[in-house]
Coordinates of C-alpha atoms in Angstrom, one line a residue:
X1 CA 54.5 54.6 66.7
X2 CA 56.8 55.0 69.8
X3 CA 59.3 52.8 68.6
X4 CA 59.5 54.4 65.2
X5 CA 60.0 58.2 66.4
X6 CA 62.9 56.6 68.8
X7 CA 64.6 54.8 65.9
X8 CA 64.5 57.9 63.8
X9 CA 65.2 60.8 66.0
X10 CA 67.9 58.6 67.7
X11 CA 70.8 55.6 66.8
X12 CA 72.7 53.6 68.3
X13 CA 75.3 54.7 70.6
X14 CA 73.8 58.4 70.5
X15 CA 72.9 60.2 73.7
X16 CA 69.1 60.5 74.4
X17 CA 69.3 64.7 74.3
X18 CA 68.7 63.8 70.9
X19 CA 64.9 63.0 71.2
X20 CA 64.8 65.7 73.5
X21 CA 65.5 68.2 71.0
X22 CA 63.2 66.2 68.5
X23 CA 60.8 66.4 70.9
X24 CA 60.9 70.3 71.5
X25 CA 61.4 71.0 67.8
X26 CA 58.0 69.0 67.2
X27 CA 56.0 70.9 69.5
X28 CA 57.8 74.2 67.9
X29 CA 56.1 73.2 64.8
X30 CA 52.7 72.2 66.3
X31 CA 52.5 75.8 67.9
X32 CA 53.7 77.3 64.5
X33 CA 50.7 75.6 62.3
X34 CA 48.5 76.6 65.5
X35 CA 49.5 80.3 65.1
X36 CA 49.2 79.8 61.5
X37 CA 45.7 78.3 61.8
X38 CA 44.0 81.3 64.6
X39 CA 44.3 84.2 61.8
X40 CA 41.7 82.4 60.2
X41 CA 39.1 83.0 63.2
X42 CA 38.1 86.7 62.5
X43 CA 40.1 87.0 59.6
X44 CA 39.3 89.6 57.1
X45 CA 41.2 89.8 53.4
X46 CA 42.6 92.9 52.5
X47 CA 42.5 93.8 49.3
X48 CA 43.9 96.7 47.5
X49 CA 41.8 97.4 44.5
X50 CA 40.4 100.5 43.3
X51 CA 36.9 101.8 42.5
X52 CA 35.2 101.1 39.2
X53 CA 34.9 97.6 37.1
X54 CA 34.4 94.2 39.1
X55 CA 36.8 95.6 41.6
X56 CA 36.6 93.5 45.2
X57 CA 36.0 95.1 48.0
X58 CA 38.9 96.3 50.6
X59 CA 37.4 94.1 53.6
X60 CA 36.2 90.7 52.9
X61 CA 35.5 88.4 55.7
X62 CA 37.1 84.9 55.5
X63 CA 34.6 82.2 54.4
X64 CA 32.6 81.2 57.5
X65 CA 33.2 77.4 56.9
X66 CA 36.9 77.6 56.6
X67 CA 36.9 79.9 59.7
X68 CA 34.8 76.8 61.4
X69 CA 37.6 74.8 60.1
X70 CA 40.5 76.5 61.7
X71 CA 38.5 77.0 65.0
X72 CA 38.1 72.9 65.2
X73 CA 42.0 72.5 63.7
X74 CA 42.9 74.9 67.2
X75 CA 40.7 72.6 69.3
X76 CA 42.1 69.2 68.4
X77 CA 44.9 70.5 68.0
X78 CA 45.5 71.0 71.4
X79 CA 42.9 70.6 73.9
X80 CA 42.7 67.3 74.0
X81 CA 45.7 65.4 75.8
X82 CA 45.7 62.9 73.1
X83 CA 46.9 66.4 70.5
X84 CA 50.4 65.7 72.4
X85 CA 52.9 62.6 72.5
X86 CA 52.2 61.5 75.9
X87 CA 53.7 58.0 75.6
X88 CA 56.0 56.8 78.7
X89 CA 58.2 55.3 76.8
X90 CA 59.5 58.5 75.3
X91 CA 59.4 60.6 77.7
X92 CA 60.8 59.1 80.1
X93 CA 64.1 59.9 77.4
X94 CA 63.6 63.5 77.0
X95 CA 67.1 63.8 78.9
X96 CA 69.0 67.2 78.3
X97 CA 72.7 67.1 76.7
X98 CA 75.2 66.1 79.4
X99 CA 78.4 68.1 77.2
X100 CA 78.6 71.7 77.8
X101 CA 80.9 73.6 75.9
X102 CA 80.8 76.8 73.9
X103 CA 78.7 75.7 71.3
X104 CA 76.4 74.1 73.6
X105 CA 75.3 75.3 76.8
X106 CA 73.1 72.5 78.2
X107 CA 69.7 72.3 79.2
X108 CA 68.9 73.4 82.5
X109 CA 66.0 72.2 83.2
X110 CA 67.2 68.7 83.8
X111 CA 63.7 67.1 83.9
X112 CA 61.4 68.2 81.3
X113 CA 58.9 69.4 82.3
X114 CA 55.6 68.5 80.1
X115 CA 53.3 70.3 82.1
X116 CA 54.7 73.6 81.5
X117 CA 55.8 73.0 78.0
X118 CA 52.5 71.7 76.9
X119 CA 50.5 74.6 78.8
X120 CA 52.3 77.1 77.1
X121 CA 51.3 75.2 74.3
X122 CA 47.6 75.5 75.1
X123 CA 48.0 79.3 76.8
X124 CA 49.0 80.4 73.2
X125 CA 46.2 78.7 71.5
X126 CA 43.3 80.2 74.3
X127 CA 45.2 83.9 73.8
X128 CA 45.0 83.4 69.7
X129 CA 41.0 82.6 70.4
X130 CA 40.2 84.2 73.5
X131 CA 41.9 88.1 73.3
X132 CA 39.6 91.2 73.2
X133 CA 41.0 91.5 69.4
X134 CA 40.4 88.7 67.6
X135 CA 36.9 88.4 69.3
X136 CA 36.1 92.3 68.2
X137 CA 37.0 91.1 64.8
X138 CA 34.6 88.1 64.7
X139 CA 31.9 90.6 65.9
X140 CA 33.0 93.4 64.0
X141 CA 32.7 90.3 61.0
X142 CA 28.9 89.6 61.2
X143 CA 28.3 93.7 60.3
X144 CA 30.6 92.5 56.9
X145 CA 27.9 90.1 55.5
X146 CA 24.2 90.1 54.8
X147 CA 22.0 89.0 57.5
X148 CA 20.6 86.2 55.4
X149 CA 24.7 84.8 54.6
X150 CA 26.3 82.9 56.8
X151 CA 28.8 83.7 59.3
X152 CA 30.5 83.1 62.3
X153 CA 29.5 84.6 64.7
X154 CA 30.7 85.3 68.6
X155 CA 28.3 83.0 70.4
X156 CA 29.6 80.5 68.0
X157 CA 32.9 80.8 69.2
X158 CA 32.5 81.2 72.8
X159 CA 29.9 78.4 72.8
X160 CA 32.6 75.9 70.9
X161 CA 35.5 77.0 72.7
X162 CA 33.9 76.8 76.2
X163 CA 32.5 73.3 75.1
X164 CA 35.1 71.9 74.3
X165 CA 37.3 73.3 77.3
X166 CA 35.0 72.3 80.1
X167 CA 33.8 68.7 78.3
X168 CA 33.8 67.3 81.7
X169 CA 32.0 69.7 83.9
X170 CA 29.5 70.2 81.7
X171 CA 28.9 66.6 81.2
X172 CA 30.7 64.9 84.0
X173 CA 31.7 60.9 83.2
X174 CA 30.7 58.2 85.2
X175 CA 33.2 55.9 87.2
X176 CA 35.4 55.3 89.5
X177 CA 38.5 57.9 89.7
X178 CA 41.8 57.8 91.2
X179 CA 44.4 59.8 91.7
X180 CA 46.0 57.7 89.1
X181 CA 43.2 57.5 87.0
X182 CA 41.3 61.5 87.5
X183 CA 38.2 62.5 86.4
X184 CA 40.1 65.5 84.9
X185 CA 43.1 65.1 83.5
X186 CA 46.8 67.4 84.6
X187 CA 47.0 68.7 81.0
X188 CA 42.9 69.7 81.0
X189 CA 43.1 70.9 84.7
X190 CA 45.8 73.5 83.4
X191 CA 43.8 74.1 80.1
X192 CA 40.2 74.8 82.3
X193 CA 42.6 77.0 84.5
X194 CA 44.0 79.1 81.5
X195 CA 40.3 79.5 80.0
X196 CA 38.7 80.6 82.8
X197 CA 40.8 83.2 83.6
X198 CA 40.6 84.4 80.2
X199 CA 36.5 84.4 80.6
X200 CA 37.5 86.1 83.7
X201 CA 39.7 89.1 82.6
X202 CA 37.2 89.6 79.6
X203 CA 34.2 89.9 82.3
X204 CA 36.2 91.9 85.1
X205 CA 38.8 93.8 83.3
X206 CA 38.1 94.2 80.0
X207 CA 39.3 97.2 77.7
X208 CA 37.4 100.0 76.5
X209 CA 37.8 99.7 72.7
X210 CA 35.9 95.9 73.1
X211 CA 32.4 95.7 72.2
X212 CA 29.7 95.0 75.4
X213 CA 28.8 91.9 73.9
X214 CA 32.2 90.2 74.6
X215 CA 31.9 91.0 78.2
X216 CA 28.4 89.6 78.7
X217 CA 28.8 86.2 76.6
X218 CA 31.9 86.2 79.1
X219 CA 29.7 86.6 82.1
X220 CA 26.7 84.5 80.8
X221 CA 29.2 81.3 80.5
X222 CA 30.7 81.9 83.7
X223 CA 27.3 81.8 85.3
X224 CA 26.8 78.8 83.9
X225 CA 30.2 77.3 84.9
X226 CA 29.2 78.0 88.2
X227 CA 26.4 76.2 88.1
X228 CA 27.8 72.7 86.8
X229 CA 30.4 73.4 89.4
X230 CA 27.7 73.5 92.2
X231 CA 26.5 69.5 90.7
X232 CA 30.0 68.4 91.1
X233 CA 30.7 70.2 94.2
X234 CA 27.8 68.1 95.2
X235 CA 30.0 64.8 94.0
X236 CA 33.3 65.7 95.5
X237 CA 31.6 66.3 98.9
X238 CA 30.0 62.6 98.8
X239 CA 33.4 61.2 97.6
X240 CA 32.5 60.4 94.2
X241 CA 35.8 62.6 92.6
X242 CA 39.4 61.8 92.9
X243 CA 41.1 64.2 95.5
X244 CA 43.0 66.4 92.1
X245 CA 39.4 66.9 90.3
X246 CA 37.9 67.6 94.0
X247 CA 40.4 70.3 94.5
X248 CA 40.2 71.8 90.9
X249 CA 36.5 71.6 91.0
X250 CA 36.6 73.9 94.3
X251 CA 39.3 76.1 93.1
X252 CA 37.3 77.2 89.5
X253 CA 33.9 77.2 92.0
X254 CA 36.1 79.9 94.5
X255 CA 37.4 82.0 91.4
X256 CA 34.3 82.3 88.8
X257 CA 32.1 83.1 91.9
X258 CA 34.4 85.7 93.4
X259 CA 34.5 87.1 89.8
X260 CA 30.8 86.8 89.3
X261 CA 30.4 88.7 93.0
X262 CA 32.7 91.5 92.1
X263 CA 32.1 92.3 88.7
X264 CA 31.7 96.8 88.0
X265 CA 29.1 97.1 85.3
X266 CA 31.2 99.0 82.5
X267 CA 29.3 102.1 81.0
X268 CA 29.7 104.0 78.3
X269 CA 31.6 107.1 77.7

């Protein structure tokens, strides 16, 4: 609990910087296991040996359940606002070292900023999932194993990620919302940012060497986005959204549209 991480990362008569740098160094590790976790999706096992006998073969796929696995440790890991320590009653300590000498500079950024810390946080996770790489090698993955074995495939992934990332605008809550109290949350506003630029870059701009099929799963979901955006464009008009939702919901509408509208149909060669 709260009390329990300030007794521990902080005594008596110590300065607060203290639970600041507990603080960063725990997110340091969360991002760590994270990066540890995403070479799971799409990972292949290299081994080294040679023809003849019961030999293994060079390129064996991961298992698909424990690739599953890691793609649900990423999500809940840190999509979800509840993956970070949000409590008021430590952040509101996160203060920087007040001592500057030359073994310690001091922290310049005097408030700390959660926003940004915890969207880099979540910008790391959607590049480990999201790049033209890693989704090559989940395709390149379902060549790797029999038709009739499982595997994970690449509408798997975009369908879980995208899921999971847009939770509210595909299936919008009912309530009352506030500023104070938003449909959409800061932390997923940010989050639903960073993904759909991703879908965006892999629709509009996306390299040579990745295969077709990445670019038109990308497109597909973003013609879908737009349309769940059109329903709650529908709410925000009527004044059924809190003013940050509102704005966010007409910002992603502005963006995946203009995307959809300008796309250049890639050809090969």
């Amino acid at each position: 609990d709260a009390k329990k991480m300030l007794d521990k990362a902080v005594k008596d008569g110590e300065s607060w910087h203290l639970l600041r740098r507990a603080y960063e160094t725990l997110l340091g590790q969360q991002l760590g296991a994270l990066r540890t976790a995403s070479r799971y999706v799409g990972g292949v096992h290299v081994n080294r040996d040679r023809k003849g006998g019961e030999g293994r073969d060079p390129l064996v796929p991961v298992d698909a359940a424990k690739q599953r696995e890691a793609l649900a440790f990423l999500i809940a890991n840190s999509f979800p606002d509840s993956a970070f320590d949000l409590r008021p009653e430590v952040v509101r300590k996160l203060s920087t070292n007040k001592h500057r000498h030359w073994g310690a500079l001091g922290d310049f950024d005097e408030a700390f900023s959660l926003h940004d810390r915890i969207g880099q946080v979540q910008s790391f996770v959607l590049l480990y999932l999201m790049n033209p790489r890693t989704l090559t090698q989940v395709f390149d993955n379902e060549l790797r194993k029999p038709g009739d074995e499982d595997a994970l495939t690449l509408p798997e992934v975009f369908r879980t990620v995208i899921d999971a990332g847009f939770t509210e605008i595909q299936t919008p809550p009912e309530g009352k919302f506030t500023s104070r109290e938003p449909m959409v949350s800061s932390l997923r506003r940010n989050l639903q940012d960073g993904l759909t630029t991703r879908l965006i870059d892999l629709m509009v701009t996306p390299p040579r060497s990745m295969p077709r099929a990445v670019q038109t799963l990308a497109s597909m979901h973003l013609r879908q986005l737009s349309e769940k955006l059109d329903a709650l464009s529908e709410r925000a008009a009527s004044g059924e959204l809190d003013d940050y939702t509102a704005a966010h919901v007409s910002d992603l509408k502005t963006r995946v549209d203009k995307a959809l509208n300008s796309v250049m149909i890639r050809t090969p060669g």
